[in-house]
XYZ file of C-alpha atoms in Angstrom:
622
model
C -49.089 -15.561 2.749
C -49.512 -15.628 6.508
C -48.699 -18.379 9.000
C -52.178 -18.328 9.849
C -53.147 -18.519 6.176
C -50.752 -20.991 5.220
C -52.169 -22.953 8.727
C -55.768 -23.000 7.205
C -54.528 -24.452 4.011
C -52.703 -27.247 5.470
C -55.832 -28.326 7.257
C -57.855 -27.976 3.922
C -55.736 -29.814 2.301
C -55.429 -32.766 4.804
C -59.478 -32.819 5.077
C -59.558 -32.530 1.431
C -57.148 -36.178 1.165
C -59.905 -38.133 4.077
C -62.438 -36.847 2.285
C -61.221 -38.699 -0.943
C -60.598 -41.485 1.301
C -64.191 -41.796 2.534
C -65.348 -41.769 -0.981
C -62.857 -43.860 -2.699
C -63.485 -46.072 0.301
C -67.441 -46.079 0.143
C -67.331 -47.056 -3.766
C -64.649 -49.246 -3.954
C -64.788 -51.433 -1.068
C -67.117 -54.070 -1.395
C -69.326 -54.930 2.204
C -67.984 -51.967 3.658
C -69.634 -51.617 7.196
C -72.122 -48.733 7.251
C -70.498 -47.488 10.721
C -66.621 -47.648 9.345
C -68.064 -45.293 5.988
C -69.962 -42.819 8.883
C -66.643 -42.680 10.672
C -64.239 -42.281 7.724
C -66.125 -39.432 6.639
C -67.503 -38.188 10.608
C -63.082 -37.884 10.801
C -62.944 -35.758 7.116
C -65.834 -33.357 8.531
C -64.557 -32.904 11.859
C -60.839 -31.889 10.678
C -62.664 -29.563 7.753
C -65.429 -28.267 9.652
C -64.715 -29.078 13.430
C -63.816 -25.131 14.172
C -67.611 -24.383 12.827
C -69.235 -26.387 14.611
C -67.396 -25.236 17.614
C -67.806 -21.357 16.642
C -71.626 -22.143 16.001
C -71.865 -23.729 19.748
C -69.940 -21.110 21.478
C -71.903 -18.080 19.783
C -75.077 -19.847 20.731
C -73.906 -19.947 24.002
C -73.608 -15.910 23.558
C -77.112 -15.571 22.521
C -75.512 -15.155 18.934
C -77.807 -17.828 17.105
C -78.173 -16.704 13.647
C -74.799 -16.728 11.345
C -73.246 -18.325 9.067
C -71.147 -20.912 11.292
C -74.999 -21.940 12.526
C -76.440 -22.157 8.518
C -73.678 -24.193 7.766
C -73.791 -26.310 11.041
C -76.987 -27.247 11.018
C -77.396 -27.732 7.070
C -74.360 -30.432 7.689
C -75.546 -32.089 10.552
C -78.639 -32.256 8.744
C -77.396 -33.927 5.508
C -75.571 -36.509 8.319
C -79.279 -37.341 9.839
C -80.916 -37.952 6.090
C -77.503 -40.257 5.024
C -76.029 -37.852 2.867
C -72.297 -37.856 4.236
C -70.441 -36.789 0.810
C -72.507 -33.430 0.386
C -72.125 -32.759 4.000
C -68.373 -32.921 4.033
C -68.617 -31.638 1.058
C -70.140 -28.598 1.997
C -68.117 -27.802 4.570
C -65.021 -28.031 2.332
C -66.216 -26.092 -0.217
C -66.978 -23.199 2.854
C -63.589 -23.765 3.956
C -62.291 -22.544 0.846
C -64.369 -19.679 0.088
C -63.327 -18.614 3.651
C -59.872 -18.978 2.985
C -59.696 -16.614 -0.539
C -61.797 -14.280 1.933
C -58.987 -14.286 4.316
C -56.322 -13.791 1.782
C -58.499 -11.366 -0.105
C -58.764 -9.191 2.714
C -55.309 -9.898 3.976
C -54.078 -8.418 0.408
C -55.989 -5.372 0.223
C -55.047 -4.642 4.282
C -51.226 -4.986 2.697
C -51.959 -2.224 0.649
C -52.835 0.069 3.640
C -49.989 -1.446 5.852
C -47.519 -0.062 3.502
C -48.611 3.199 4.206
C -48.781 2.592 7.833
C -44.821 1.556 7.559
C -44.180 5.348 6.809
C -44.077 5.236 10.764
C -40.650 6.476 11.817
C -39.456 4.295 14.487
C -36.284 6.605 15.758
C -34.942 10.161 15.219
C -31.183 10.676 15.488
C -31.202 13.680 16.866
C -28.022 15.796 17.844
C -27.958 17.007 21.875
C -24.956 18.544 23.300
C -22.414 17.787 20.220
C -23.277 14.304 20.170
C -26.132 11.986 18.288
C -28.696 10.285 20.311
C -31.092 7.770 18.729
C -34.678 8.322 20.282
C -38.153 8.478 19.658
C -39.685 10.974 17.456
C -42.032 12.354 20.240
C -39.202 13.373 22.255
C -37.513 15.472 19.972
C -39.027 18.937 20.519
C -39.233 21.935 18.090
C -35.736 23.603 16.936
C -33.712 20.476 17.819
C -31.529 19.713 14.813
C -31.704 15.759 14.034
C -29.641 13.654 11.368
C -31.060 11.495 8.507
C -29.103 8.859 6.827
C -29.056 7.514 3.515
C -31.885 4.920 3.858
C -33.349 6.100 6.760
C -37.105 7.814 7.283
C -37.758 11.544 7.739
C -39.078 11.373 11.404
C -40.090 14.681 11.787
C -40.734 17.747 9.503
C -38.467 20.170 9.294
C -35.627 22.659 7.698
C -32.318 21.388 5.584
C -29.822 22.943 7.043
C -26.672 21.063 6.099
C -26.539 18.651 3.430
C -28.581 17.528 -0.303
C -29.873 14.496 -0.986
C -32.808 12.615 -2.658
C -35.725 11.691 -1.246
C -38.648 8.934 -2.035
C -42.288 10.815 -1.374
C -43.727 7.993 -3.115
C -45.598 6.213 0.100
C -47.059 10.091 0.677
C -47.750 11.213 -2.728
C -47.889 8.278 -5.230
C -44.973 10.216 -7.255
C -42.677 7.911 -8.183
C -39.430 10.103 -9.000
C -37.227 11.308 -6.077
C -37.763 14.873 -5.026
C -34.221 16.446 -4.583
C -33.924 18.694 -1.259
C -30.778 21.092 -0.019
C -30.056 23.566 2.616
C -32.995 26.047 3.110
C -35.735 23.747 1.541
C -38.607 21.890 4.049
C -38.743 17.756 4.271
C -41.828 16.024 5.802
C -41.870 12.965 7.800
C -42.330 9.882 5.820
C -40.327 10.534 3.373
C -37.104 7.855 2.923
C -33.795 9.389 2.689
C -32.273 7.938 -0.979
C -29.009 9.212 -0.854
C -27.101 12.691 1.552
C -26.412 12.986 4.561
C -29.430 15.607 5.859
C -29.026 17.519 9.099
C -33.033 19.106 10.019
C -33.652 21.835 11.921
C -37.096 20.132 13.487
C -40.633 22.305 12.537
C -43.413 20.384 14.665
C -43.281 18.011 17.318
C -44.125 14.406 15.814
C -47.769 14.689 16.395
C -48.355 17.436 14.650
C -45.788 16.550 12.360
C -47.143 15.531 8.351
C -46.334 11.123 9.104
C -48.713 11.371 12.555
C -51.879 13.332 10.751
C -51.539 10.788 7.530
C -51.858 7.868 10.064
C -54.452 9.435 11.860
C -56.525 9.842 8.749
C -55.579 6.065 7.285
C -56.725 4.553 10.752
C -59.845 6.529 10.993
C -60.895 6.088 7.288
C -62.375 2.183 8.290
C -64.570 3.579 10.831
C -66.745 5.441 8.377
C -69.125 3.125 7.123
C -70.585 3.443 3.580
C -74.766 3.466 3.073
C -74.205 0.605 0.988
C -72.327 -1.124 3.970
C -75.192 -0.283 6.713
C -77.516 -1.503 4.770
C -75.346 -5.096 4.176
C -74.805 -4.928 7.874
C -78.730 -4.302 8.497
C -79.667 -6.892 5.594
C -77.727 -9.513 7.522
C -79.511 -8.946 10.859
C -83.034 -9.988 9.705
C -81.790 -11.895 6.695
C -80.091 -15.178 8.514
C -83.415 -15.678 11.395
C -85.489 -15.140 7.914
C -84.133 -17.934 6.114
C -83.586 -20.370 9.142
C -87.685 -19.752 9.633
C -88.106 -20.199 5.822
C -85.719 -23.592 5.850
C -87.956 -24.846 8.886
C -91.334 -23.827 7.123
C -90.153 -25.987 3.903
C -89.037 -28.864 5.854
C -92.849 -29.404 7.934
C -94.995 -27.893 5.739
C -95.229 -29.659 2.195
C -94.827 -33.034 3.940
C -97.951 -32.283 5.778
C -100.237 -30.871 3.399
C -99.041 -31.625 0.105
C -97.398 -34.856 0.931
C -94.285 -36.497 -0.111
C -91.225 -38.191 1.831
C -90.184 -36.303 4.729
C -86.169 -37.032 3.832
C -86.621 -34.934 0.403
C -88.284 -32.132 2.149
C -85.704 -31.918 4.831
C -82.830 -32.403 1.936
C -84.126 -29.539 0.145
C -84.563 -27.107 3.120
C -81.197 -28.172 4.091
C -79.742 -27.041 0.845
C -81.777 -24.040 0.873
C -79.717 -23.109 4.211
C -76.383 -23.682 2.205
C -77.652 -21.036 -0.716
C -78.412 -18.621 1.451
C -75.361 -17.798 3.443
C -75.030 -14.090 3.255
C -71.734 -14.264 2.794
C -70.743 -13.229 -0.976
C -72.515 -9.681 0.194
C -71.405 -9.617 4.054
C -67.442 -9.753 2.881
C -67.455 -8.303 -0.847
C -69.144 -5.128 -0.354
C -66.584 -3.895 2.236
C -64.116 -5.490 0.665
C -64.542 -3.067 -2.691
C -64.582 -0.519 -0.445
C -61.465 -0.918 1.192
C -60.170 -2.178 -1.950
C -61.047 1.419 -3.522
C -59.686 3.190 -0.438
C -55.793 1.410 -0.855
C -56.056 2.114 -4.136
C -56.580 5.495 -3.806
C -54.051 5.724 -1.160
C -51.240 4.302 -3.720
C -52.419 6.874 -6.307
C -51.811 9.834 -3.772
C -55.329 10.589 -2.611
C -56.478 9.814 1.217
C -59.875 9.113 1.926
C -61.670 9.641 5.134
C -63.526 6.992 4.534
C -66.015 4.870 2.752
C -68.946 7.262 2.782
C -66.986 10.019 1.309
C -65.551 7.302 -1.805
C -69.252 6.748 -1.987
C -70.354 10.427 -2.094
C -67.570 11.477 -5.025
C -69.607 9.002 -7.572
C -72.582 11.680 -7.865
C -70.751 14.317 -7.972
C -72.357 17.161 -9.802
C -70.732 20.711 -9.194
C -66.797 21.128 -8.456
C -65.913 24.034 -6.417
C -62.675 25.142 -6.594
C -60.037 27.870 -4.971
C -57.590 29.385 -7.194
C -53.944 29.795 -4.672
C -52.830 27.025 -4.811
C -55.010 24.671 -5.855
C -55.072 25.699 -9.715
C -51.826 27.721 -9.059
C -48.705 26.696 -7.828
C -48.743 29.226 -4.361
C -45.164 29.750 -5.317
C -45.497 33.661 -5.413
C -42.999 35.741 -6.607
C -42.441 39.256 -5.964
C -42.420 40.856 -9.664
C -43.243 44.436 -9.015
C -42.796 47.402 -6.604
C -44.180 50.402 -6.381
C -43.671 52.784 -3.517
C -45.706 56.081 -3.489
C -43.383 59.410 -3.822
C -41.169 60.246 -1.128
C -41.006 56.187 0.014
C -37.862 54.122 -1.707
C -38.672 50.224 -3.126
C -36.062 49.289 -0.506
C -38.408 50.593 2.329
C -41.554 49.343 1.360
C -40.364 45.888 0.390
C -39.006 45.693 4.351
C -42.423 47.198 6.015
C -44.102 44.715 4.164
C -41.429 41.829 4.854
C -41.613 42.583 8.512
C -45.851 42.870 8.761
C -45.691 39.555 7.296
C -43.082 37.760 8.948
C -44.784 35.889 11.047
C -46.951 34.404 8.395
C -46.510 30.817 6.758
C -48.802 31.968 3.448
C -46.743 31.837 0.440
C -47.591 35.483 -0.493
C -45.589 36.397 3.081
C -42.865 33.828 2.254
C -42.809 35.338 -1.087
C -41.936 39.012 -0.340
C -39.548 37.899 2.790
C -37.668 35.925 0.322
C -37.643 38.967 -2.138
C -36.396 41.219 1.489
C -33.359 38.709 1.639
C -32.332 39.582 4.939
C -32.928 38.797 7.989
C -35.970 39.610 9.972
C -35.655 40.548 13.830
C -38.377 39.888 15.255
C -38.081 41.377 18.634
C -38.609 44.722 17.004
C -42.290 43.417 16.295
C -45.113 43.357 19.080
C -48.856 43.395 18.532
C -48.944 40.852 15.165
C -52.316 39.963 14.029
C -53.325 38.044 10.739
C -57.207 38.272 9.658
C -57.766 35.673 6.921
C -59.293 37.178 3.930
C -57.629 40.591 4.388
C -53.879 40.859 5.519
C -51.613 41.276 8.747
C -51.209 44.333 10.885
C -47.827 44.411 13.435
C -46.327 46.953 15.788
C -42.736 48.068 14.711
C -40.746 50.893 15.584
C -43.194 52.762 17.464
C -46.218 52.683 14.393
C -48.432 49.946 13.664
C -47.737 48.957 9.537
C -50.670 47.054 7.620
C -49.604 44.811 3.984
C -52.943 43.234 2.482
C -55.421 44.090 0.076
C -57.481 47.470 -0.923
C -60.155 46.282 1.794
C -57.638 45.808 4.536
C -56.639 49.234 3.751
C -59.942 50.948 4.132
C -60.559 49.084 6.974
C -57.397 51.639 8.926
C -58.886 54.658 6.822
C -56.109 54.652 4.300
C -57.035 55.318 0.844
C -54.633 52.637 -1.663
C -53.645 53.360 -4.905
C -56.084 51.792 -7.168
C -54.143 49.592 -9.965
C -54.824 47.390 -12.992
C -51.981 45.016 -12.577
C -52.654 41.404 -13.135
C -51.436 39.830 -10.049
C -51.561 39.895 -6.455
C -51.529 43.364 -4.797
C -50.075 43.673 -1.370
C -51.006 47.450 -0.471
C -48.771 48.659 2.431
C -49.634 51.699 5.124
C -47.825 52.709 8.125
C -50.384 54.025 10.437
C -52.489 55.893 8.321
C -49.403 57.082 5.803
C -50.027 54.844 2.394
C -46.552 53.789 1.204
C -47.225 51.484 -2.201
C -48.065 48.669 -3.114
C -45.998 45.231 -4.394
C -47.373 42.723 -7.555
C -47.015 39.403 -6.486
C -47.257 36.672 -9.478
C -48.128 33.185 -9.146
C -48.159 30.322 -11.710
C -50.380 27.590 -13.171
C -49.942 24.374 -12.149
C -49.047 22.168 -15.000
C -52.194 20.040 -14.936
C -54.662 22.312 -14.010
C -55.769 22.378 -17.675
C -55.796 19.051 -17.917
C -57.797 18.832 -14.531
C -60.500 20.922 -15.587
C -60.426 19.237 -19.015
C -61.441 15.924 -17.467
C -64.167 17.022 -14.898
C -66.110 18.175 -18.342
C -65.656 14.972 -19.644
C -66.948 13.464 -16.388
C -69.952 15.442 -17.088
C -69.817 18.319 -13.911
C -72.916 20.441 -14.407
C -70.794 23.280 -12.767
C -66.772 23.951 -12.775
C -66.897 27.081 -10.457
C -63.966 29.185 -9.173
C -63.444 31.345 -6.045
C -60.975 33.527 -4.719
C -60.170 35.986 -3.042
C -58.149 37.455 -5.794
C -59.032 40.550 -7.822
C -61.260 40.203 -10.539
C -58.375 40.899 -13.285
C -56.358 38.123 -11.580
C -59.165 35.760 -11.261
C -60.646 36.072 -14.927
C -57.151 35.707 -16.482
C -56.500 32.542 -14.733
C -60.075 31.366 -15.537
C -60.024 32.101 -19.156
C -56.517 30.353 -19.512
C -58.389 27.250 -17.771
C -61.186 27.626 -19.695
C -63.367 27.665 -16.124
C -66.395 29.642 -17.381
C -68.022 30.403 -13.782
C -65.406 32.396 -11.200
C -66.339 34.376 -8.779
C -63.359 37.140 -7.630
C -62.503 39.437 -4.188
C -64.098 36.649 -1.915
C -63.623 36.587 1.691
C -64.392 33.456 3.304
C -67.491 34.028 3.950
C -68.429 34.978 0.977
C -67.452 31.537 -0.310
C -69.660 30.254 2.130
C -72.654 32.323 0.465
C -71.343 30.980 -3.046
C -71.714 27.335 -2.107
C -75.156 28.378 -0.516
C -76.026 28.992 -3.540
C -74.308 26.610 -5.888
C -76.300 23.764 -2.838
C -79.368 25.224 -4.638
C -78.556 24.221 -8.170
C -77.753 20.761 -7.799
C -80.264 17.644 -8.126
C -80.910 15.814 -4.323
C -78.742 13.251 -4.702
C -76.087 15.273 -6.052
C -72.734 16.069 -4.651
C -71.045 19.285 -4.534
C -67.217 19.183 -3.586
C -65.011 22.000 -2.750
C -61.310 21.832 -3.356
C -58.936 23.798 -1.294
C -55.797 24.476 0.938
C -55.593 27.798 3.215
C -56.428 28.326 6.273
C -58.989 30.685 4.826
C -60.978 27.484 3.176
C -61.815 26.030 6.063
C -65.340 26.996 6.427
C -66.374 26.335 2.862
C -64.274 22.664 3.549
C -66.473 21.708 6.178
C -69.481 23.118 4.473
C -69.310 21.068 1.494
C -71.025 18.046 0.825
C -67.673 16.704 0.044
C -64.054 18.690 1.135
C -60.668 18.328 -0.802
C -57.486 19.855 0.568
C -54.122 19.945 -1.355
C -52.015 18.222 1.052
C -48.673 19.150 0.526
C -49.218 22.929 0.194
C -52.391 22.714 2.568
C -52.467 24.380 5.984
C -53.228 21.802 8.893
C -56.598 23.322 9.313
C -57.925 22.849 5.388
C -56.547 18.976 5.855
C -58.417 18.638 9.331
C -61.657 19.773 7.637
C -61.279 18.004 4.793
C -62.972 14.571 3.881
C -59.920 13.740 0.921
C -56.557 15.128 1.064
C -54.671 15.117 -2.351
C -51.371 14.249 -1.200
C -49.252 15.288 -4.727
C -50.943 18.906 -4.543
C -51.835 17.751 -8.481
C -55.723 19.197 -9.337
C -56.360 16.605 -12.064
C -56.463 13.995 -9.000
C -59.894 15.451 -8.334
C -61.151 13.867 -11.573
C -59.308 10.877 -10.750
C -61.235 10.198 -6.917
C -64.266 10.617 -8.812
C -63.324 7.762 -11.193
C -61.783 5.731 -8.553
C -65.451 5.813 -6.637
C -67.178 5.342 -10.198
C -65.353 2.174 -10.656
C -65.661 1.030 -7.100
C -69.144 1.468 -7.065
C -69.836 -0.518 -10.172
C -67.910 -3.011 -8.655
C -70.187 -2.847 -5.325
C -73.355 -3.307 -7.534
C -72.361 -6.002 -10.181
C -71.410 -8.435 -6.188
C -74.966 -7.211 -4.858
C -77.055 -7.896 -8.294
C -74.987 -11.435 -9.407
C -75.065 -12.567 -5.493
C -78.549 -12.029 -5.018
C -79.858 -12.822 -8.411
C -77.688 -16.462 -8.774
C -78.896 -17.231 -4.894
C -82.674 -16.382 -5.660
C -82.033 -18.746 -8.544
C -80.923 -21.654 -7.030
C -83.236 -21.163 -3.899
C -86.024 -21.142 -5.892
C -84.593 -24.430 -7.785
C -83.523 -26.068 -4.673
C -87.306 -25.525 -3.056
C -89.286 -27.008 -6.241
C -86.096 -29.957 -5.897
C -84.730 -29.058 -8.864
C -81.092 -27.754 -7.229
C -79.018 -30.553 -5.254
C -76.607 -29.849 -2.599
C -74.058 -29.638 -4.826
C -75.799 -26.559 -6.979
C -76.652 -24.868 -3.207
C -72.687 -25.381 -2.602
C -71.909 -23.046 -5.676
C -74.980 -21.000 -4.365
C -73.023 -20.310 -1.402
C -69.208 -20.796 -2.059
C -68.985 -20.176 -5.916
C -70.904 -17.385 -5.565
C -68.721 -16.032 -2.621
C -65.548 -16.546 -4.359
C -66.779 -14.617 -7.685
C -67.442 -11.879 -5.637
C -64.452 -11.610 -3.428
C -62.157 -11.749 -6.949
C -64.233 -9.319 -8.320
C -64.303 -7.067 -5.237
C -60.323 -7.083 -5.510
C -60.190 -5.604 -8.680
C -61.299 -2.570 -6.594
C -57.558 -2.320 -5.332
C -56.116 -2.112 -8.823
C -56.328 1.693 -9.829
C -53.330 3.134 -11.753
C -51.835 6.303 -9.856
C -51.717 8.385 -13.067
């Protein structure tokens, strides 16, 4: 608990004790002076409620009138006028302490996010002319080697290249069992050191680096409101003046033309005040919101905000890409096949060289298959075009490695093959040299991913690639994904989703789940866009709305139930707040409710809904 917190409490407490007093006092003491009882419990109100009053002053100073510090002020100050001390202090205790579980509600589910935030590295030891320097990650530029110690944070992504150790992911991805690293193998930033001694050749400079982009997304996710939270924050505008007028009309009118004391009328409008305090809706509704957003967060899955938690609930059609995102995007080289006259040895280097410059895992693939080195200042002239390969000037001849289209595209006529796989065709100049078969595996849960969207009822489980159509269907039929659409460049992905927009009801939802560079487009196109985060290139996270940070496809399903859930929450606060207040207000204007009924109208009512508004936070991360 905060100081603050604890602070609040104290005074609630000691308010709550001369409160007692004042009652004890005005039933117990026999010819007790009408002006001692008014000051015994005047002192109880003024500790308890003295900062309302205060707030309510000051924002009408602002030209602030109508909130809740005002309902309650004047509904107490009210009950004063009329004689009815207890249920004035009374009703500003009561407030008191539906303000403080709001506080520590909120303070709770903020925790959850702060623990994400402390992924923050504050230092980088980073080695500079044979010695180690301790200084901030943003000075430590690209190629510097730093040092991480047992217990320390991964500042900065990077390359082992001394050392093997253990590392904690879970703050990034939810996974809860250490990820062992050793010389050759990338680290990101955020990551806790658990055990070696790691020396890292540095990859990005902090603020590109995997720890600044997760922050960036965490703080920005708040900012993007819900339409369920516009419409609270509308609601509130017009609904405070509308009750004040309402209170006021109750007050003058019956005593005028129906008749009756004017002290019951004004009790009763006073108490109607108290009831309608907005704020069970004002604070729960965001609060389930945020509540569903850390939770998410601790199961691995960043949200960009409330909107997009909102939008997964009616979701209707799942797009998804195959590399990588059903598949592992660890490729392996698995066959070569040079054309007569070439040797495997010298197509397996053109091809390593075209695509050295690359970071997709089919290029990492065949220059880990090449083994050697790659000099690079033999290359000039290297261009990548997403959807079809790489093309690079070496040794006095331009060499292409992509697919069949790619090779048409320089007038070179590839071998056509039937191998199930990726096919990187090779050409130097216009000579055709062979081709390589580049395998890739399932991820373990991508049969249990797709398994669950059918149970969540997805009208269409569709997948696209840019993969051959023997490739594609294999993977698809192994999945059981009856819908796949093969040999895709990106925009033709685009025109699939086009189409797919057409096929799904108006509210619907269609989300697109992907990681390379390639998926951009079709990310931002999307109603809603999911990037694998750990094997996802920077620009699939940027245009993405959710990043799943464990790279694990059955977390798809799991967003979708995590928004389900939060949005039931969201509607059982709106329907019990406004239903038990409608109640009561209706009571309390026919004199049937008494201050005390308008104070669980209010502050009961408030507290239900925070506590049920936390259960938002709870989600498992499996």
């Amino acid at each position: 608990m905060s100081k603050k917190l604890k602070k609040r409490l104290k005074r609630i407490v000691t308010g709550a004790l001369l409160y007692l007093v004042a009652v004890l006092s005005s039933h117990f003491i026999p010819n007790l002076s009408g002006t001692v009882e008014l000051v015994l419990f005047l002192i109880a109100y003024f500790v308890m409620g003295g900062n309302i009053v205060k707030a309510a002053v000051k924002n009408i100073g602002h030209g602030q009138i109508f909130d809740e510090n005002f309902l309650m002020t004047i509904a107490t100050v009210g009950a004063f006028l009329i004689g009815e001390y207890p249920e004035a202090v009374a009703v500003m205790l009561f407030y008191q302490v539906g303000e403080w579980f709001q506080s520590y509600a909120v303070g709770r589910s903020r925790k959850s996010i702060a623990e994400l935030m402390d992924i923050r590295p504050d230092y980088a030891n980073v080695l500079r002319d044979g010695e180690e320097r301790e200084v901030s990650p943003d000075e430590v530029a690209i190629g510097e080697h730093i040092v991480v110690k047992p217990g320390e944070r991964i500042p900065l992504d990077g390359t082992v290249v001394k050392g093997a150790s253990s590392l904690d992911t879970m703050a990034l991805t939810g996974e809860s069992v250490p990820r062992d690293v050793a010389t050759g193998e990338e680290v990101i930033s955020g990551c806790v050191n658990l055990s070696g001694v790691l020396e890292v050749k540095v990859n990005k400079v902090f603020g590109e680096s995997t720890v600044a982009k997760i922050l960036e997304l965490v703080e920005n996710a708040g900012s993007k409101k819900s339409e369920a939270e516009h419409f609270i924050t509308k609601f509130a505008r017009y609904y405070t003046p509308m009750v004040v007028i309402c209170a006021a009309l109750l007050a003058v009118l019956p005593p005028l033309f129906i008749g009756g004391e004017w002290s019951v009328w004004i009790y009763r409008a006073l108490s109607f005040l108290v009831i309608s305090c907005p704020c069970a809706l004002v604070i729960s509704i965001p609060l389930s919101f945020f509540g569903g957003l850390g939770g998410a967060s601790r199961a691995g899955i960043l949200i960009k905000g409330s909107n997009y938690l909102e939008a997964l609930a009616d979701a209707e059609i799942v797009v998804m890409d195959k590399t990588g995102t059903l598949t592992k995007g660890t490729f392996v080289v698995t066959k070569r096949v040079p054309v007569k006259g070439v040797s495997e040895a010298a197509l397996l280097e053109a091809a390593a060289y075209a695509e050295s410059y690359s970071n997709h895992p089919i290029s990492q693939s065949l220059l880990e298959a090449y083994g050697k080195e790659v000099d690079k200042s033999l290359l000039s002239d290297v261009e990548e075009v997403a959807g079809y390969g790489v093309r690079a000037a070496w040794k006095g001849s331009f060499i292409y490695a992509g697919n069949a289209k790619w090779m048409e595209q320089q007038e070179v006529q590839p071998e056509v093959t039937e191998e199930v796989g990726t096919i990187v065709h090779v050409a130097k100049g216009k000579e055709y040299l062979g081709y390589l078969v580049i395998a890739d595996e399932i991820k373990t849960d991508a049969k249990k991913a797709i398994d669950r969207l059918k149970e969540a009822g997805m009208k269409h489980i569709v997948m696209l690639t840019g993969d051959r159509k023997k490739t594609a269907d294999s993977v698809a039929k192994e999945l059981g994904i009856e819908e796949v659409y093969s040999d895709l460049l990106p925009k033709d992905k685009v025109d699939q989703v086009e189409r797919l927009f057409t096929e799904k009801s108006a509210k619907g939802k269609l989300i697109f789940v992907g990681d390379g560079i390639n998926d951009a487009p079709v990310l931002a196109r999307a109603d809603i866009g999911m990037a694998m985060g750990g094997l996802g290139s920077d620009a699939a996270i940027e245009a993405a709305d959710v990043v799943i940070m464990t790279d694990e496809p059955s977390k798809i399903a799991k967003a979708i139930q995590i928004s389900q859930r939060t949005l039931v929450i969201v509607k059982q606060n709106i329907i019990f707040a406004i239903g038990v207040k409608i109640l009561i207000l209706l009571l309390a204007a026919v004199g049937s409710a008494t201050m005390w009924a308008a104070v669980f109208g209010d502050v009961g009512v408030a507290v239900i809904a925070i506590l049920n508004a936390m259960r938002a936070m709870n989600i498992k991360a499996k």
